[in-house]
Amino acid sequence: MFQSPSRPAPRKRLLSAALLAVGIVSGAAALADDTYPQRPITLVVPHPPGGSVDGVARLYAEQLGKELGQSVVVENRAGASGMIGAAYVARAAPDGYTLYLNASIHAINPLLYKKTIKFDSVKDFTPISELAQGALIFSVNPKVPADNVRDLVKVLKADPQKYSFATTGFGSAGHLAAASFLHDNGLEQIPIVLYRGGGPALSDLVGGQVQGLFDPMLSSLPMVRAGKLKALALTGADRSPLLPDLATMKEQGQKDFEFYSWYGVWGPAKLPEPVLRKLEAVSAKVMASPKVVQQLNGLGFEPSVKNSAAFAKFIDAEMKRYQVIIDQANIQITE
């Protein structure tokens, strides 16, 4: 019932779009400030190391630094569903030396933390570029007596008090997917436990403190391959070449169930136009490089490049669509 607002385009189209973006922004790059950057850049990741956001950030930072001729240092400022790191960047000088990389949760936090959020997710930031997106793996602790989604629903309904789900952040794609799955199957009484990032959530899932998680492939796939987690389904429209035998949620009777996580980079509000154009151009070049595409694909992601203006429109549309999902699934948090 709850369909993800962002469905990735086929791989060939995504690659063509990324290459086209390079051509479009190459002219703008000529107008960019040739003196920027003159010192190292800090890329703030508002989640702990080991999760999907951190993984995308480190891949992006390495290549961005090479293109700019300056080091790009990833700085993890975790906590409060990503809002600690976001607030730090919102207060930073808009000079291009403090950037921010996060997932779709950045557009969701203001919809859930309306009373306590310390910044405006739109007005206090300059969207630079969307970078990538990917489907989620639905995995459970190996001791859960179910090998597919249909059997899991039966197990959960038989004894719901024995089970709980994890989320790496309220408002994340994984959280919305879990809430939607439980709602669709009449299992709203099963709690969703908030963790401060993918690393802690996966650790407790492996240990059996929680039993289910919707999570990007980057962080969950290694544990699935090692037998530490049991993968039940993929949330995309199609199966992944990384796990060709893993059926999608739709294939297993979860009608219209489709979720993706997307990743982008921002700067503080009022980022100078020449700096923005240079970062926009270089980001498109980074994400179109064969090395990055290959590495992203190996982690379960596809490049999905949008320039600043298109990214801003995309974020606006996502916030409106996510609000519908939040209302339908009755997702609430005590502030």
Short mmCIF file of C-alpha atoms in Angstrom, two decimals:
data_model
loop_
_atom_site.label_atom_id
_atom_site.label_comp_id
_atom_site.label_asym_id
_atom_site.label_seq_id
_atom_site.Cartn_x
_atom_site.Cartn_y
_atom_site.Cartn_z
CA MET A 1 0.00 0.00 0.00
CA PHE A 2 2.85 2.35 0.78
CA GLN A 3 5.00 2.90 -2.29
CA SER A 4 8.38 4.55 -2.12
CA PRO A 5 8.37 7.98 -3.68
CA SER A 6 11.65 7.39 -5.49
CA ARG A 7 12.11 4.50 -7.89
CA PRO A 8 15.53 4.24 -9.52
CA ALA A 9 15.70 4.37 -13.28
CA PRO A 10 17.23 1.42 -15.12
CA ARG A 11 21.01 1.28 -14.89
CA LYS A 12 21.66 2.32 -18.51
CA ARG A 13 19.45 5.37 -18.14
CA LEU A 14 21.12 6.33 -14.87
CA LEU A 15 24.56 6.09 -16.42
CA SER A 16 23.45 8.15 -19.41
CA ALA A 17 22.01 10.78 -17.09
CA ALA A 18 25.23 10.91 -15.11
CA LEU A 19 27.32 11.35 -18.25
CA LEU A 20 24.92 13.97 -19.57
CA ALA A 21 25.18 15.82 -16.28
CA VAL A 22 28.93 15.99 -16.73
CA GLY A 23 28.48 17.64 -20.10
CA ILE A 24 25.86 20.09 -18.88
CA VAL A 25 27.85 21.28 -15.89
CA SER A 26 31.23 21.34 -17.63
CA GLY A 27 30.39 24.73 -19.07
CA ALA A 28 29.30 25.99 -15.67
CA ALA A 29 32.55 24.73 -14.20
CA ALA A 30 34.42 27.22 -16.34
CA LEU A 31 32.58 29.98 -14.48
CA ALA A 32 33.43 28.52 -11.09
CA ASP A 33 35.94 30.03 -8.70
CA ASP A 34 39.31 28.65 -9.80
CA THR A 35 40.81 29.53 -6.42
CA TYR A 36 38.54 27.07 -4.57
CA PRO A 37 39.53 24.99 -2.72
CA GLN A 38 42.75 26.22 -1.12
CA ARG A 39 42.65 23.99 1.96
CA PRO A 40 41.16 20.63 3.06
CA ILE A 41 37.38 20.20 3.02
CA THR A 42 35.39 18.58 5.83
CA LEU A 43 32.55 16.29 4.77
CA VAL A 44 30.22 15.83 7.73
CA VAL A 45 28.42 12.48 7.99
CA PRO A 46 25.69 12.61 10.68
CA HIS A 47 25.87 8.87 11.40
CA PRO A 48 28.47 6.51 12.91
CA PRO A 49 31.07 4.72 10.80
CA GLY A 50 30.02 1.40 9.33
CA GLY A 51 26.61 2.31 7.92
CA SER A 52 25.48 2.96 4.36
CA VAL A 53 25.70 6.76 4.58
CA ASP A 54 29.27 6.55 5.84
CA GLY A 55 30.17 4.11 3.07
CA VAL A 56 28.82 6.32 0.30
CA ALA A 57 30.50 9.35 1.90
CA ARG A 58 33.95 7.76 1.98
CA LEU A 59 33.71 6.63 -1.63
CA TYR A 60 32.57 10.11 -2.69
CA ALA A 61 35.13 11.94 -0.52
CA GLU A 62 38.09 10.02 -1.91
CA GLN A 63 37.21 10.79 -5.52
CA LEU A 64 36.09 14.35 -4.79
CA GLY A 65 39.45 15.08 -3.21
CA LYS A 66 41.29 13.77 -6.24
CA GLU A 67 39.24 15.92 -8.59
CA LEU A 68 39.62 19.07 -6.48
CA GLY A 69 43.27 18.56 -5.64
CA GLN A 70 42.62 18.85 -1.90
CA SER A 71 41.95 16.28 0.80
CA VAL A 72 38.31 15.75 1.78
CA VAL A 73 38.10 14.55 5.38
CA VAL A 74 35.03 12.57 6.50
CA GLU A 75 33.94 13.66 9.97
CA ASN A 76 31.28 11.54 11.72
CA ARG A 77 28.98 13.62 13.95
CA ALA A 78 26.34 11.09 14.90
CA GLY A 79 23.23 11.33 17.00
CA ALA A 80 19.57 12.39 17.08
CA SER A 81 18.72 10.66 13.77
CA GLY A 82 21.34 12.70 11.96
CA MET A 83 20.25 16.06 13.35
CA ILE A 84 23.41 16.73 15.40
CA GLY A 85 25.61 16.66 12.31
CA ALA A 86 23.05 18.57 10.27
CA ALA A 87 22.80 21.34 12.87
CA TYR A 88 26.57 21.66 12.89
CA VAL A 89 26.67 22.17 9.13
CA ALA A 90 23.74 24.60 9.21
CA ARG A 91 25.82 26.83 11.52
CA ALA A 92 29.03 26.51 9.50
CA ALA A 93 30.43 29.26 7.31
CA PRO A 94 29.07 29.03 3.75
CA ASP A 95 32.49 28.92 2.14
CA GLY A 96 32.55 25.39 0.69
CA TYR A 97 34.91 23.98 3.30
CA THR A 98 32.17 22.28 5.34
CA LEU A 99 29.90 19.96 3.37
CA TYR A 100 27.23 17.50 4.46
CA LEU A 101 26.31 14.07 3.10
CA ASN A 102 23.20 12.27 4.22
CA ALA A 103 20.42 9.98 3.06
CA SER A 104 16.71 10.63 2.57
CA ILE A 105 16.30 10.94 6.33
CA HIS A 106 17.41 14.59 6.01
CA ALA A 107 14.12 15.36 4.26
CA ILE A 108 12.09 13.35 6.77
CA ASN A 109 13.34 14.64 10.12
CA PRO A 110 11.39 17.92 9.96
CA LEU A 111 8.20 15.93 9.38
CA LEU A 112 8.71 13.90 12.57
CA TYR A 113 10.60 16.22 14.93
CA LYS A 114 8.50 19.32 14.31
CA LYS A 115 8.87 20.68 17.85
CA THR A 116 12.51 19.92 18.58
CA ILE A 117 14.43 20.22 15.33
CA LYS A 118 17.00 23.01 15.57
CA PHE A 119 17.30 23.89 11.89
CA ASP A 120 15.30 24.14 8.67
CA SER A 121 16.17 21.21 6.40
CA VAL A 122 15.49 23.34 3.32
CA LYS A 123 16.28 26.97 4.14
CA ASP A 124 19.45 26.31 6.16
CA PHE A 125 21.15 24.25 3.43
CA THR A 126 22.28 24.54 -0.17
CA PRO A 127 21.52 21.36 -2.10
CA ILE A 128 24.51 20.52 -4.28
CA SER A 129 23.73 17.17 -5.87
CA GLU A 130 21.94 13.89 -5.44
CA LEU A 131 24.54 11.16 -5.72
CA ALA A 132 23.08 7.65 -5.54
CA GLN A 133 20.16 5.49 -4.58
CA GLY A 134 19.44 1.83 -3.92
CA ALA A 135 16.92 -0.72 -2.68
CA LEU A 136 16.94 -2.20 0.83
CA ILE A 137 17.45 -5.74 2.10
CA PHE A 138 14.84 -7.07 4.52
CA SER A 139 16.80 -9.36 6.83
CA VAL A 140 16.13 -11.16 10.11
CA ASN A 141 18.15 -12.88 12.79
CA PRO A 142 18.95 -16.44 11.62
CA LYS A 143 17.04 -17.92 14.56
CA VAL A 144 13.75 -16.45 13.35
CA PRO A 145 11.78 -19.51 12.10
CA ALA A 146 10.90 -18.13 8.66
CA ASP A 147 12.67 -18.29 5.30
CA ASN A 148 10.40 -15.97 3.34
CA VAL A 149 8.09 -13.03 3.93
CA ARG A 150 4.86 -15.01 3.88
CA ASP A 151 6.11 -17.36 6.59
CA LEU A 152 7.45 -14.45 8.62
CA VAL A 153 4.03 -12.79 8.68
CA LYS A 154 2.56 -16.01 10.08
CA VAL A 155 5.29 -16.25 12.73
CA LEU A 156 4.84 -12.62 13.79
CA LYS A 157 1.07 -12.92 14.02
CA ALA A 158 1.33 -16.10 16.09
CA ASP A 159 3.39 -14.44 18.84
CA PRO A 160 3.99 -10.72 18.19
CA GLN A 161 5.26 -10.02 21.71
CA LYS A 162 8.42 -12.02 21.01
CA TYR A 163 9.57 -9.78 18.19
CA SER A 164 10.85 -6.28 17.49
CA PHE A 165 12.35 -4.48 14.50
CA ALA A 166 15.29 -2.11 14.35
CA THR A 167 15.71 1.17 12.53
CA THR A 168 18.94 3.05 11.96
CA GLY A 169 17.08 6.35 12.29
CA PHE A 170 13.51 7.54 12.64
CA GLY A 171 12.38 8.73 9.25
CA SER A 172 14.99 6.76 7.35
CA ALA A 173 13.92 4.74 4.33
CA GLY A 174 14.37 1.62 6.46
CA HIS A 175 12.12 2.99 9.18
CA LEU A 176 9.34 3.88 6.75
CA ALA A 177 9.67 0.47 5.11
CA ALA A 178 9.39 -1.34 8.46
CA ALA A 179 6.44 0.76 9.60
CA SER A 180 4.67 0.20 6.29
CA PHE A 181 5.30 -3.55 6.35
CA LEU A 182 3.94 -3.88 9.88
CA HIS A 183 0.94 -1.69 9.09
CA ASP A 184 0.11 -3.54 5.86
CA ASN A 185 0.09 -6.86 7.70
CA GLY A 186 -1.82 -5.75 10.83
CA LEU A 187 1.24 -5.94 13.06
CA GLU A 188 1.45 -2.36 14.35
CA GLN A 189 1.91 -3.65 17.92
CA ILE A 190 5.43 -4.85 17.10
CA PRO A 191 7.88 -2.13 18.22
CA ILE A 192 10.50 -0.49 16.03
CA VAL A 193 13.61 0.24 18.09
CA LEU A 194 15.69 3.32 17.24
CA TYR A 195 19.46 2.89 16.90
CA ARG A 196 22.17 5.50 16.35
CA GLY A 197 23.25 4.21 12.97
CA GLY A 198 23.62 1.00 10.99
CA GLY A 199 26.53 -0.44 12.96
CA PRO A 200 24.76 -0.64 16.35
CA ALA A 201 21.51 -1.85 14.76
CA LEU A 202 23.21 -4.64 12.85
CA SER A 203 25.16 -5.68 15.94
CA ASP A 204 21.96 -6.16 17.94
CA LEU A 205 20.22 -7.85 15.02
CA VAL A 206 23.02 -10.42 14.82
CA GLY A 207 22.92 -10.80 18.60
CA GLY A 208 19.16 -11.38 18.64
CA GLN A 209 18.18 -8.31 20.69
CA VAL A 210 15.97 -7.33 17.72
CA GLN A 211 14.72 -9.62 14.99
CA GLY A 212 14.15 -7.64 11.78
CA LEU A 213 15.67 -4.78 9.79
CA PHE A 214 15.21 -3.03 6.45
CA ASP A 215 18.65 -1.73 5.55
CA PRO A 216 20.75 -0.75 2.50
CA MET A 217 22.86 -3.47 0.92
CA LEU A 218 26.14 -1.73 1.69
CA SER A 219 25.87 -2.41 5.41
CA SER A 220 23.75 -5.58 5.49
CA LEU A 221 25.00 -7.60 2.53
CA PRO A 222 28.36 -8.64 4.06
CA MET A 223 26.57 -10.09 7.10
CA VAL A 224 24.06 -11.88 4.89
CA ARG A 225 26.88 -13.44 2.88
CA ALA A 226 28.66 -14.44 6.09
CA GLY A 227 25.53 -16.20 7.35
CA LYS A 228 25.14 -13.85 10.30
CA LEU A 229 21.81 -12.58 8.94
CA LYS A 230 19.06 -14.21 6.91
CA ALA A 231 17.84 -12.17 3.93
CA LEU A 232 14.13 -12.56 3.22
CA ALA A 233 13.46 -10.00 0.49
CA LEU A 234 14.58 -6.98 -1.48
CA THR A 235 12.49 -3.79 -1.52
CA GLY A 236 13.20 -2.78 -5.14
CA ALA A 237 11.09 -3.31 -8.23
CA ASP A 238 13.53 -5.93 -9.51
CA ARG A 239 15.95 -8.46 -8.11
CA SER A 240 19.57 -7.48 -7.62
CA PRO A 241 22.46 -9.11 -9.52
CA LEU A 242 24.24 -9.21 -6.17
CA LEU A 243 21.55 -11.56 -4.79
CA PRO A 244 19.78 -12.96 -7.85
CA ASP A 245 17.94 -15.64 -5.86
CA LEU A 246 16.47 -13.14 -3.38
CA ALA A 247 12.86 -12.36 -4.30
CA THR A 248 11.39 -8.88 -3.99
CA MET A 249 8.71 -7.94 -1.49
CA LYS A 250 6.23 -7.68 -4.36
CA GLU A 251 7.07 -11.18 -5.54
CA GLN A 252 6.25 -12.43 -2.04
CA GLY A 253 2.77 -10.99 -1.87
CA GLN A 254 3.48 -7.51 -0.49
CA LYS A 255 1.51 -5.59 -3.09
CA ASP A 256 3.01 -2.26 -4.26
CA PHE A 257 5.75 -2.49 -1.62
CA GLU A 258 8.74 -0.61 -3.00
CA PHE A 259 11.32 1.41 -1.07
CA TYR A 260 14.67 3.00 -1.88
CA SER A 261 17.20 5.03 0.01
CA TRP A 262 18.79 8.01 -1.74
CA TYR A 263 21.95 9.96 -0.89
CA GLY A 264 22.96 13.53 -1.54
CA VAL A 265 25.40 16.28 -0.62
CA TRP A 266 24.61 19.73 0.75
CA GLY A 267 26.44 22.83 1.94
CA PRO A 268 25.29 25.51 4.39
CA ALA A 269 22.75 28.04 3.13
CA LYS A 270 23.99 30.83 0.84
CA LEU A 271 26.88 28.86 -0.58
CA PRO A 272 28.59 31.20 -3.07
CA GLU A 273 27.44 30.57 -6.63
CA PRO A 274 30.96 29.92 -8.04
CA VAL A 275 31.68 27.39 -5.29
CA LEU A 276 28.30 25.70 -5.78
CA ARG A 277 28.83 25.40 -9.53
CA LYS A 278 32.28 23.90 -9.07
CA LEU A 279 31.06 21.33 -6.53
CA GLU A 280 28.04 20.56 -8.71
CA ALA A 281 30.25 19.94 -11.74
CA VAL A 282 32.85 17.89 -9.91
CA SER A 283 30.20 15.80 -8.13
CA ALA A 284 28.64 14.88 -11.47
CA LYS A 285 32.08 13.91 -12.81
CA VAL A 286 32.85 11.81 -9.73
CA MET A 287 29.59 9.87 -9.91
CA ALA A 288 29.97 9.22 -13.63
CA SER A 289 33.47 7.76 -13.37
CA PRO A 290 33.60 4.03 -14.21
CA LYS A 291 35.47 3.29 -10.97
CA VAL A 292 32.79 4.87 -8.80
CA VAL A 293 29.96 3.29 -10.79
CA GLN A 294 31.56 -0.14 -10.40
CA GLN A 295 32.09 0.35 -6.67
CA LEU A 296 28.55 1.63 -6.16
CA ASN A 297 27.08 -1.30 -8.06
CA GLY A 298 29.12 -3.68 -5.93
CA LEU A 299 27.58 -2.13 -2.81
CA GLY A 300 24.00 -2.34 -4.11
CA PHE A 301 23.64 1.27 -5.31
CA GLU A 302 23.24 3.06 -8.62
CA PRO A 303 24.53 6.55 -9.41
CA SER A 304 21.65 9.02 -9.51
CA VAL A 305 22.97 12.48 -10.30
CA LYS A 306 20.82 15.60 -10.05
CA ASN A 307 22.20 19.13 -10.18
CA SER A 308 21.38 21.68 -7.49
CA ALA A 309 18.10 22.93 -8.96
CA ALA A 310 16.81 19.45 -9.81
CA PHE A 311 17.88 18.12 -6.41
CA ALA A 312 15.97 20.92 -4.66
CA LYS A 313 12.79 20.06 -6.59
CA PHE A 314 13.29 16.37 -5.87
CA ILE A 315 13.64 17.04 -2.12
CA ASP A 316 10.45 19.10 -2.12
CA ALA A 317 8.53 16.31 -3.85
CA GLU A 318 9.98 13.70 -1.50
CA MET A 319 8.93 15.64 1.60
CA LYS A 320 5.35 15.90 0.35
CA ARG A 321 5.16 12.21 -0.54
CA TYR A 322 6.82 11.05 2.67
CA GLN A 323 4.30 13.06 4.68
CA VAL A 324 1.56 10.95 3.12
CA ILE A 325 3.36 7.74 4.11
CA ILE A 326 3.94 9.00 7.66
CA ASP A 327 0.26 9.88 8.02
CA GLN A 328 -0.99 6.59 6.57
CA ALA A 329 1.33 4.46 8.70
CA ASN A 330 0.71 6.70 11.74
CA ILE A 331 4.42 7.07 12.40
CA GLN A 332 4.91 9.10 15.56
CA ILE A 333 7.75 9.87 17.88
CA THR A 334 7.64 11.27 21.41
CA GLU A 335 9.62 14.51 21.44
#
